[in-house]
Amino acid sequence: MKEQIKEAVMKVMNEKTGVSFVEFEWELERQEIPYKGTYSLCIPTNPNVMMWSNMSNDYSEAVKELIFDDRQIKPEQAPLMVYLMDGRALSYPLAKKLGYPYKSERWLPVVFNKGSIFEL
């Protein structure tokens, strides 16, 4: 399942830039690939700052691998409006400063572009 999710994500990434999690999920729904669950994808340096939640384990692992192992996509902070226009948003307070050590759960809206977070 994880490989199917990675293929679906990369299909969207090959078609456009600035892709939200919602757009990934539209493609997963179109292909009838299950993606809902209880997992969240958090910023590695602060587990209280999540990029997205309500994900299956396979979905969260697939996106994590595409970022950190395969180095094919990179998240970038996005305006809340992106998610409001896509029709889905998380109901957590927004994380305004990426490096701030939040003590409670926050949401950092992101979009994805092709590339590696390890390249300057």
Coordinates of C-alpha atoms in Angstrom, one line a residue:
M1 CA 0.0 0.0 0.0
K2 CA 2.8 2.4 0.9
E3 CA 4.3 2.1 -2.6
Q4 CA 0.9 2.8 -4.2
I5 CA 0.6 5.9 -2.1
K6 CA 4.1 7.1 -3.1
E7 CA 3.2 6.5 -6.8
A8 CA 0.0 8.5 -6.4
V9 CA 1.8 11.4 -4.6
M10 CA 4.5 11.5 -7.3
K11 CA 1.8 11.5 -10.0
V12 CA 0.4 14.7 -8.5
M13 CA 3.9 16.2 -8.0
N14 CA 4.8 15.5 -11.7
E15 CA 1.7 17.5 -12.8
K16 CA 2.1 20.7 -10.7
T17 CA 4.0 22.6 -8.0
G18 CA 2.9 23.9 -4.6
V19 CA 0.8 20.7 -3.8
S20 CA -1.1 20.5 -0.6
F21 CA -1.9 17.4 1.4
V22 CA -5.5 17.8 0.3
E23 CA -4.4 17.5 -3.4
F24 CA -2.6 14.3 -2.5
E25 CA -5.8 13.0 -0.9
W26 CA -7.9 13.8 -3.9
E27 CA -5.6 11.6 -6.0
L28 CA -5.7 8.8 -3.4
E29 CA -9.5 9.0 -3.4
R30 CA -9.5 8.9 -7.2
Q31 CA -7.4 5.8 -7.2
E32 CA -9.4 4.4 -4.3
I33 CA -6.4 4.0 -2.1
P34 CA -7.2 4.2 1.7
Y35 CA -5.3 7.0 3.4
K36 CA -7.3 7.9 6.6
G37 CA -6.1 7.0 10.0
T38 CA -4.9 8.2 13.4
Y39 CA -1.3 9.2 12.4
S40 CA 0.2 12.7 12.1
L41 CA 3.2 13.9 10.3
C42 CA 5.2 16.2 12.5
I43 CA 8.2 18.4 12.2
P44 CA 11.2 16.2 13.3
T45 CA 12.6 19.0 15.5
N46 CA 9.3 19.6 17.3
P47 CA 6.7 16.7 17.5
N48 CA 4.1 19.3 18.6
V49 CA 4.2 20.9 15.2
M50 CA 2.3 18.8 12.7
M51 CA 2.2 19.2 8.9
W52 CA -0.9 17.0 8.6
S53 CA -2.9 14.5 10.6
N54 CA -5.7 11.8 10.3
M55 CA -3.4 9.8 8.1
S56 CA -2.9 6.1 7.8
N57 CA 0.5 4.7 8.9
D58 CA 1.2 3.9 5.2
Y59 CA 0.3 7.4 4.1
S60 CA 2.4 9.1 6.7
E61 CA 5.4 6.7 6.1
A62 CA 5.1 7.2 2.3
V63 CA 5.3 11.0 2.6
K64 CA 8.1 10.8 5.2
E65 CA 10.1 8.5 2.8
L66 CA 9.6 10.8 -0.1
I67 CA 11.0 13.6 1.9
F68 CA 13.8 12.1 3.9
D69 CA 14.8 8.8 2.1
D70 CA 14.0 9.2 -1.5
R71 CA 14.6 13.0 -1.4
Q72 CA 12.0 13.6 -4.1
I73 CA 9.7 16.2 -2.5
K74 CA 10.2 19.0 0.0
P75 CA 7.7 20.7 2.2
E76 CA 7.5 24.5 2.4
Q77 CA 5.4 26.7 4.7
A78 CA 2.2 27.8 3.0
P79 CA -0.5 30.3 3.8
L80 CA -3.6 28.9 5.5
M81 CA -5.6 30.2 2.6
V82 CA -4.2 27.3 0.4
Y83 CA -6.0 24.8 2.6
L84 CA -9.1 26.9 3.1
M85 CA -9.4 27.1 -0.7
D86 CA -8.9 23.3 -1.0
G87 CA -11.7 22.8 1.5
R88 CA -9.9 21.1 4.3
A89 CA -7.9 22.4 7.3
L90 CA -6.8 21.1 10.6
S91 CA -8.5 22.5 13.8
Y92 CA -5.3 23.3 15.7
P93 CA -3.8 26.7 16.4
L94 CA -1.3 27.7 13.7
A95 CA 2.4 27.4 14.3
K96 CA 3.8 30.8 13.4
K97 CA 7.5 30.3 14.1
L98 CA 9.0 27.1 12.8
G99 CA 11.8 26.9 15.4
Y100 CA 9.7 27.9 18.4
P101 CA 9.4 25.0 20.9
Y102 CA 5.6 24.8 21.2
K103 CA 4.3 22.9 24.2
S104 CA 0.9 22.2 22.7
E105 CA -0.1 20.8 19.3
R106 CA 0.1 23.3 16.4
W107 CA -0.4 23.0 12.7
L108 CA 2.1 24.3 10.1
P109 CA 0.4 24.4 6.7
V110 CA 2.8 23.2 4.0
V111 CA 2.8 22.7 0.3
F112 CA 5.2 20.4 -1.6
N113 CA 7.5 20.9 -4.5
K114 CA 9.9 18.5 -6.1
G115 CA 13.4 18.6 -4.7
S116 CA 15.3 17.7 -1.6
I117 CA 15.4 19.5 1.8
F118 CA 19.0 18.5 1.9
E119 CA 20.0 20.7 -1.1
L120 CA 20.8 24.3 -0.7

